[in-house]
Coordinates of C-alpha atoms and ligand atoms in Angstrom, one line a residue:
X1 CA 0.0 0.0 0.0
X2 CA 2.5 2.5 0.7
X3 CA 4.1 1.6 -2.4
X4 CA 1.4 2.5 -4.4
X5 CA 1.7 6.1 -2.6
X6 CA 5.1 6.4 -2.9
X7 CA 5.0 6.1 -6.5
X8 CA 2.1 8.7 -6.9
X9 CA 3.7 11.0 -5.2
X10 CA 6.9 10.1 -7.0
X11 CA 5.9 11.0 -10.1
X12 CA 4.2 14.1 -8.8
X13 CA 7.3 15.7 -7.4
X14 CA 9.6 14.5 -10.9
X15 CA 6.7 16.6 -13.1
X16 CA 8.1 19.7 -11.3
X17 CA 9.9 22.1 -11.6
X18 CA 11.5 22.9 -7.8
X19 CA 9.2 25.2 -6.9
X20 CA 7.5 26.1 -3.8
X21 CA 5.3 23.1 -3.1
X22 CA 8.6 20.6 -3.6
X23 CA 10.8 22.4 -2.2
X24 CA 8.2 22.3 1.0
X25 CA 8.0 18.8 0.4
X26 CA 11.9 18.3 0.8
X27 CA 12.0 20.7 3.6
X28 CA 9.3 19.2 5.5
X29 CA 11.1 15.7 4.8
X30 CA 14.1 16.8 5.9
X31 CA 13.1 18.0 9.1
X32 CA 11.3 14.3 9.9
X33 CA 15.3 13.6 10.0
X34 CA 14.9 10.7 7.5
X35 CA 12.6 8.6 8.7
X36 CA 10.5 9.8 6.1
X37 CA 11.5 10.6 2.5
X38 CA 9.7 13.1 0.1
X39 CA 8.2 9.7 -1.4
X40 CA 5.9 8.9 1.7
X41 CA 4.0 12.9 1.3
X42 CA 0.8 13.2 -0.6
X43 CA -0.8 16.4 -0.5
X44 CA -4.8 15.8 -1.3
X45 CA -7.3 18.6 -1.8
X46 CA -10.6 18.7 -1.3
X47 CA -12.7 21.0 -2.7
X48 CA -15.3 22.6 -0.9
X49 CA -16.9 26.2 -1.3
X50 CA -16.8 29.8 -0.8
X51 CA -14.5 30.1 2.7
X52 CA -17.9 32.0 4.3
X53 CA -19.8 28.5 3.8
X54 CA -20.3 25.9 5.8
X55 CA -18.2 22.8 3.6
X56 CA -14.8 25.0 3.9
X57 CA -15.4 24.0 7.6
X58 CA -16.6 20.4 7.1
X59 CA -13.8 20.2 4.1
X60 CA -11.6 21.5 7.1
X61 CA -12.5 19.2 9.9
X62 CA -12.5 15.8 7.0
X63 CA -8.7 17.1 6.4
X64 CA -8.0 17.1 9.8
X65 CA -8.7 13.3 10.5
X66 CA -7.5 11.9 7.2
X67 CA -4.4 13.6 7.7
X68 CA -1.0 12.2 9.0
X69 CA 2.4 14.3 8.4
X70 CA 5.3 13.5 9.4
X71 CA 6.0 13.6 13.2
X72 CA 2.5 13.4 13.9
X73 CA 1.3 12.0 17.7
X74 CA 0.5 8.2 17.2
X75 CA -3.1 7.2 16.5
X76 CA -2.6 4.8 19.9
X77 CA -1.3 7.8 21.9
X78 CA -4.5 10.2 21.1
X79 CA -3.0 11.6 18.1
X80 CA -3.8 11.3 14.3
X81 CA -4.9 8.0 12.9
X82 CA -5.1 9.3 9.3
X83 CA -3.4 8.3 6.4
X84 CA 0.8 8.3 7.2
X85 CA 2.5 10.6 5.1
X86 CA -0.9 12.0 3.9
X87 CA -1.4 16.1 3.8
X88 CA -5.1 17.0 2.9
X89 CA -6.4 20.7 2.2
X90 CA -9.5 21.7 2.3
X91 CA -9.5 24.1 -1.0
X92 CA -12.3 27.5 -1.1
X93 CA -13.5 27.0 -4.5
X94 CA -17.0 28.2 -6.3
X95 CA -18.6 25.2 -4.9
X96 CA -20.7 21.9 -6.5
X97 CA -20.4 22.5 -10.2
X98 CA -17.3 23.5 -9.9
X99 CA -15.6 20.8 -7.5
X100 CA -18.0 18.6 -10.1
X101 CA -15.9 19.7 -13.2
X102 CA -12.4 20.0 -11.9
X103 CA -12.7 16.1 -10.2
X104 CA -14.5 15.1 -13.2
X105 CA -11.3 16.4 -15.1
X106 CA -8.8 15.2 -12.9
X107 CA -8.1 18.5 -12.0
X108 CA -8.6 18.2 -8.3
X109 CA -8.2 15.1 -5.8
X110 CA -11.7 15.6 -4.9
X111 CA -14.6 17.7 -3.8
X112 CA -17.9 17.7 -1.7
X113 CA -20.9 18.1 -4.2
X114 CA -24.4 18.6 -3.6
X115 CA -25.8 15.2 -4.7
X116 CA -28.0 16.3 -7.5
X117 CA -25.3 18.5 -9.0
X118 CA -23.4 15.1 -8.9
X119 CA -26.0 13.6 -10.6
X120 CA -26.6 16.1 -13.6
X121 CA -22.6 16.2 -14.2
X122 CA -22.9 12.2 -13.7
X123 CA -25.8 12.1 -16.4
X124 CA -24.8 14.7 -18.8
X125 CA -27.6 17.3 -17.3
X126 CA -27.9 20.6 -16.8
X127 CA -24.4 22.9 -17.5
X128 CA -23.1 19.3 -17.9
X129 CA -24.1 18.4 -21.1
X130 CA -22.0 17.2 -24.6
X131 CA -18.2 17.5 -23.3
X132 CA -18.9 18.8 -20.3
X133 CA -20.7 15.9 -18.6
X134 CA -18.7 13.7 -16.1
X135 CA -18.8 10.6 -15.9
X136 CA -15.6 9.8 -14.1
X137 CA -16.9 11.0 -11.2
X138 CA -17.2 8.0 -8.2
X139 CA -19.1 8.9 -4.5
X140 CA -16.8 8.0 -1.3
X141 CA -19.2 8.8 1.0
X142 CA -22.2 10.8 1.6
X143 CA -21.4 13.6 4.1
X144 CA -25.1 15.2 5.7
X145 CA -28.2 16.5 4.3
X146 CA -27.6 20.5 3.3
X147 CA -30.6 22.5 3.9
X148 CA -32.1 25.5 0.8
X149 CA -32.3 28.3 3.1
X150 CA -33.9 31.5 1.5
X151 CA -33.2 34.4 3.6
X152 CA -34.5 38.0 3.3
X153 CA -34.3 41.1 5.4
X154 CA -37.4 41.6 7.1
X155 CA -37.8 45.3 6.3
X156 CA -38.3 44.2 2.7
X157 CA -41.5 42.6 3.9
X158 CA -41.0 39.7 1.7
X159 CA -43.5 36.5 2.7
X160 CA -42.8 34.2 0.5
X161 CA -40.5 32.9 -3.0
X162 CA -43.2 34.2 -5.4
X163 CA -42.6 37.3 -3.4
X164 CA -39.2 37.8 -4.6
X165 CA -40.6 39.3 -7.8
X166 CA -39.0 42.5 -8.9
X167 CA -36.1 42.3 -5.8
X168 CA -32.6 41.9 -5.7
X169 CA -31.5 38.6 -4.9
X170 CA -28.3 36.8 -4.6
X171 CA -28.3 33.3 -6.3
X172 CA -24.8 32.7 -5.8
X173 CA -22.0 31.8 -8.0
X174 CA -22.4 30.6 -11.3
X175 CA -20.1 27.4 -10.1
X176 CA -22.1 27.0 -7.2
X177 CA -24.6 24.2 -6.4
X178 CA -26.9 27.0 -5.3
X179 CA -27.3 28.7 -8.5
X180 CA -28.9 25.9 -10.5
X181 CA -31.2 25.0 -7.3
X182 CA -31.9 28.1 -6.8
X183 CA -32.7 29.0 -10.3
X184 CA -34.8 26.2 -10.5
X185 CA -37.1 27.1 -7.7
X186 CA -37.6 30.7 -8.8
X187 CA -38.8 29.3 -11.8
X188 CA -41.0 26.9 -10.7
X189 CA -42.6 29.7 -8.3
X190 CA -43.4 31.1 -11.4
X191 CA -40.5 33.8 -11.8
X192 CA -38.9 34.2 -15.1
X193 CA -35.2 35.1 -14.9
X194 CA -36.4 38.8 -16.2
X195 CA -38.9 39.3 -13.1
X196 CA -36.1 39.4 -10.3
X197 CA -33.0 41.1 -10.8
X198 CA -29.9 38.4 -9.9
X199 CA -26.5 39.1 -8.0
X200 CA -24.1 36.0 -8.4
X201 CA -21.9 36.6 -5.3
X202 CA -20.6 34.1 -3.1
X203 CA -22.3 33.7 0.4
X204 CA -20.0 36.2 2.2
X205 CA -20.4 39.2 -0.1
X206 CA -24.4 38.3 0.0
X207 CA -24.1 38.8 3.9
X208 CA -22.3 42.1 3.2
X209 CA -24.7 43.0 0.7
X210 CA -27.6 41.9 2.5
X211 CA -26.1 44.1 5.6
X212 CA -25.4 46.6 3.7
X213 CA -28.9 47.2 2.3
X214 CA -27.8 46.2 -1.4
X215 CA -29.7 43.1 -1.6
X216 CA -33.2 42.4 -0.7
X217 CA -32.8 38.3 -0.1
X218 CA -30.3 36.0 -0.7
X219 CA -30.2 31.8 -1.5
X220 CA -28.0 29.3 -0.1
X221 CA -27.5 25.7 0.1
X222 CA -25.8 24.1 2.6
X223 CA -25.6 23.3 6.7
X224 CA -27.8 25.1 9.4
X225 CA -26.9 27.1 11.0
X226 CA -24.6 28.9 8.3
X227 CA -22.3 30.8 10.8
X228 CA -22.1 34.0 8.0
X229 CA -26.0 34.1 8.5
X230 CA -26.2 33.5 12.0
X231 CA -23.9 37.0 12.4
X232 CA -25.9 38.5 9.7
X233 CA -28.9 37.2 12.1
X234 CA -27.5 39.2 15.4
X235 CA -27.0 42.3 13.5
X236 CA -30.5 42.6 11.4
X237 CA -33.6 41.1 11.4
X238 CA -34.1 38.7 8.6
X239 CA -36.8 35.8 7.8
X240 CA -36.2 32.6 6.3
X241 CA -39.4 32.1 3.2
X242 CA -40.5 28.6 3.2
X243 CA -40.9 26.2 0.1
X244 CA -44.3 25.5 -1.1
X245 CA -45.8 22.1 -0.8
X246 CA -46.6 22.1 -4.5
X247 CA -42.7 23.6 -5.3
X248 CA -41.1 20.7 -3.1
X249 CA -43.4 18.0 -5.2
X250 CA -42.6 18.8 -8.4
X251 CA -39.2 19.3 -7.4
X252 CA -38.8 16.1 -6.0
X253 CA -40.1 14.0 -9.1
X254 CA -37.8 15.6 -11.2
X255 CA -34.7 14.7 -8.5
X256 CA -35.9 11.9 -5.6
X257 CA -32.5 12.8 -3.6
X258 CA -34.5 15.6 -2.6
X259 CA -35.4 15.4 0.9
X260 CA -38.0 17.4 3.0
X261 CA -36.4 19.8 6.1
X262 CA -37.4 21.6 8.8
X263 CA -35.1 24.7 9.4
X264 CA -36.1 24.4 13.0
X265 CA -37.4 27.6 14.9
X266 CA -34.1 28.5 16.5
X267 CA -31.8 27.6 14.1
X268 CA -31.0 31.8 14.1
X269 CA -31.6 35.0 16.4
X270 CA -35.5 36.3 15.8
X271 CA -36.8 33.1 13.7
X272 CA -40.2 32.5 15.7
X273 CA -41.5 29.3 13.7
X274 CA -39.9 26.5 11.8
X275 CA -39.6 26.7 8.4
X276 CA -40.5 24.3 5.7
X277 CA -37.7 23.5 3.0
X278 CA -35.6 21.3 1.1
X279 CA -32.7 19.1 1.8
X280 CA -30.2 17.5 -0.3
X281 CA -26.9 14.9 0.7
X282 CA -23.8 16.5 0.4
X283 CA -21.4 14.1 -1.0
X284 CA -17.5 13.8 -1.0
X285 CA -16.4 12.7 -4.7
X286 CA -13.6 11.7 -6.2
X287 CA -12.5 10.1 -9.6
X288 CA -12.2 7.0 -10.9
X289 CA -8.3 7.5 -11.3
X290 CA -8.3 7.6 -7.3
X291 CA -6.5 4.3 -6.4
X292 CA -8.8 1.8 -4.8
X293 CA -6.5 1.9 -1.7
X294 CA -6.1 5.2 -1.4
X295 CA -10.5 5.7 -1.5
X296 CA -10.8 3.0 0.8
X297 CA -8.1 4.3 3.7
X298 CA -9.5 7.6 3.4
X299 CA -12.6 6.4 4.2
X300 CA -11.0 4.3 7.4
X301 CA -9.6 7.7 8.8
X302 CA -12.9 9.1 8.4
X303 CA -15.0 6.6 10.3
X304 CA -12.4 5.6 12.2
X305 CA -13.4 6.4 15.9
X306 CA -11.3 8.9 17.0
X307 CA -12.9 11.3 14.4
X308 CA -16.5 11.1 15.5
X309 CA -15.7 14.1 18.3
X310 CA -13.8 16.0 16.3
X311 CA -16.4 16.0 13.8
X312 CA -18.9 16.5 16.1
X313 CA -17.3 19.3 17.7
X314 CA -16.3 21.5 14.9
X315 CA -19.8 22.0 13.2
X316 CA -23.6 20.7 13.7
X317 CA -23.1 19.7 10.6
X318 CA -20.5 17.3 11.6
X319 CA -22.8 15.5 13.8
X320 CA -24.7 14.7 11.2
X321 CA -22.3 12.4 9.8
X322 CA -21.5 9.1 10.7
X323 CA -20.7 5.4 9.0
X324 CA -24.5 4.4 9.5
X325 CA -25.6 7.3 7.3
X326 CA -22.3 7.2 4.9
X327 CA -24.7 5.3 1.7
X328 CA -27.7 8.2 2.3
X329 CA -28.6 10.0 -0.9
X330 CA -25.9 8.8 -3.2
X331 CA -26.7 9.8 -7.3
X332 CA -23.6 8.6 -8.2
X333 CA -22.1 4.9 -8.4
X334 CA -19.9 4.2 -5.5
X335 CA -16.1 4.2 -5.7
X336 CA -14.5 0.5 -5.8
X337 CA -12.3 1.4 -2.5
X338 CA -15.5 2.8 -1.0
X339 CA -17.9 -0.2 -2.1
X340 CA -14.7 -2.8 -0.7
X341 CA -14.8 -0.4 2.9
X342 CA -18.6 -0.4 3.1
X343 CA -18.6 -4.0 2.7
X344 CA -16.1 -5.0 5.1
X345 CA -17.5 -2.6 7.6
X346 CA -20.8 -4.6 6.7
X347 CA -23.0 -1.4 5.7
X348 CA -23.1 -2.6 2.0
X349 CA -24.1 -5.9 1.2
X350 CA -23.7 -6.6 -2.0
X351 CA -20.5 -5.4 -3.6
X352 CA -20.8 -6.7 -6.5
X353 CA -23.6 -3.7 -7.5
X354 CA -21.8 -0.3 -5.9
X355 CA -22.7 1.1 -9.3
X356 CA -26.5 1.4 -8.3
X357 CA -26.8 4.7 -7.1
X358 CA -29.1 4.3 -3.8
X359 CA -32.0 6.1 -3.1
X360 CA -32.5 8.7 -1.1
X361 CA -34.1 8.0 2.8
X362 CA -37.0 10.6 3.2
Ligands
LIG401 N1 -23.8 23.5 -1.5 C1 -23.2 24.8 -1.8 C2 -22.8 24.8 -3.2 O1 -22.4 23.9 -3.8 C3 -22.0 25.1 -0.9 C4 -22.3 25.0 0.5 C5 -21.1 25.5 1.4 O2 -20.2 26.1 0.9 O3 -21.2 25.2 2.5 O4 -23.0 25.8 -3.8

């Protein structure tokens, strides 16, 4: 097994010119005082979303345990039981279609993706058609169930997603998973892209924005509660609109991942009721190039149990994720290194069919 990382990395390091990143990986090396050689380092990135978003965190916190540098504490002594020699990164990027793209394109190690973005790029739908569809891309695991949140200021008197007619309203990034969800349920509340007038900003400048009185609502995707709207929360008075029954349906037919939430009363300062919505799995990906080994030990340094609190602890999110919920809302066939750890852990049966996506659990 290490083998097969030492030669990776190997031929990673020759491809280069000395620049920074080597010569890092020499000097870290050398300071391990030769027990370890630049050989046994793998950096791995995982891409994850705008840095104001919850997944930069989870992306964060997944480093973290699957991690093992040099002259780390041993697993045994309370230390790290990731990977040896392994360096991950969680990398701020646009978010699901573009993590989608760049995994799909070998381009980066891997990336958390709304599952139904996964699914279009998967199947060739959406801004994934002709060459841009991906079909190299392979689930390791299914991380926790992010939540459409659809906030507005409350001095804009806004009650409901039909209401957002004629106001300014942030959909996100055009590489977001947001965007296309978000897009999607404007239209089906019967808003034509003319009849609002769209910011593509990342979550963070939407905040701003929002604080700043240049935006009358903005959409996002992803774990309750989102700390850059909590603190938008404290400062103003804002109201999250709820998705209509009739929205969620049609929705759902068209994608069954799609799961019905509660954004619980709570959830952020001045919210006085719960709030129906939508839910969908957020999934770590990674390509099919990804050696089989490699896929499955990153997914023992993620279950393993040393990383259940640190999970926990870093985000709510976190504690939403655990082995027993790791085959939840997959769109995507299973990696083979996943499909062999699921087996042997004894939460997939049948290994012979990983490539069946699962369905989603309402
Ligand atoms: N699901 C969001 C997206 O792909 C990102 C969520 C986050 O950054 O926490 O657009």
């Amino acid at each position: 097994m290490r083998g097969r990382f030492a030669h990776t990395s190997r031929r990673r390091i020759a491809g280069r010119k000395i620049g920074g990143l080597a010569l890092c990986v020499l000097l870290v090396a050398g300071l391990a005082g030769g027990a370890l050689h630049a050989q046994d380092l793998r950096f791995f990135r995982i891409g994850t979303g705008s840095t104001a978003g919850v997944n930069f965190s989870i992306g964060g916190l997944i480093s973290s345990v699957v991690s093992n540098p040099p002259g780390s504490r041993p697993c045994d002594r309370g230390g790290s039981c990731g990977i040896p020699g392994l360096i991950a990164v969680a990398q701020a990027t646009q978010g699901s279609a573009d993590n989608a793209r760049e995994v799909g394109r070998g381009r980066l190690d891997s990336g958390i993706i709304q599952a139904d973005v996964a699914a279009q790029a998967y199947e060739g739908k959406g801004a994934f058609t002709g060459a841009n569809r991906q079909t190299a891309l392979r689930a390791l695991t299914s991380l926790y169930p992010e939540t459409l949140q659809v906030v507005v200021r409350r001095d804009a008197k806004i009650t409901s997603i039909a209401g957002l007619k004629g106001k300014r309203v942030s959909i996100d990034t055009e590489g977001s998973g947001t965007q296309p969800l978000a897009r999607n349920v404007l239209a089906r509340a019967g808003l034509k892209p003319t009849d609002f007038k769209p910011t593509m900003v990342e979550l963070g400048l939407a905040v701003d924005m929002m604080r700043n009185g240049q935006l009358d609502a903005l959409f996002y995707v992803g774990g309750v509660p989102a700390p850059a709207i909590a603190q938008l929360a404290e400062v103003m008075p804002i109201e999250l609109l709820p998705l209509p029954p009739a929205i969620f349906a049609a929705l759902r037919k068209e994608e069954p991942a799609y799961l019905a939430m509660t954004i619980l009363t709570g959830s952020y300062a001045g919210m006085t009721a719960d709030v129906a919505s939508l839910g969908i799995y957020s999934l770590w990906v990674a390509n099919s190039k990804l050696s089989d080994d490699m896929a499955y030990n990153l997914l023992k340094a993620l279950w393993h149990k040393s990383a259940q609190p640190m999970l926990a602890n870093g985000h709510l999110a976190g504690r939403q994720m655990s082995l027993a919920s790791a085959l939840n809302g997959l769109t995507i066939p299973l990696h083979p290194g996943a499909a062999r750890f699921y087996t042997e852990m004894g939460v997939l049966k049948n290994a012979t069919a990983p490539a069946q996506p699962t369905a989603a659990k309402p």
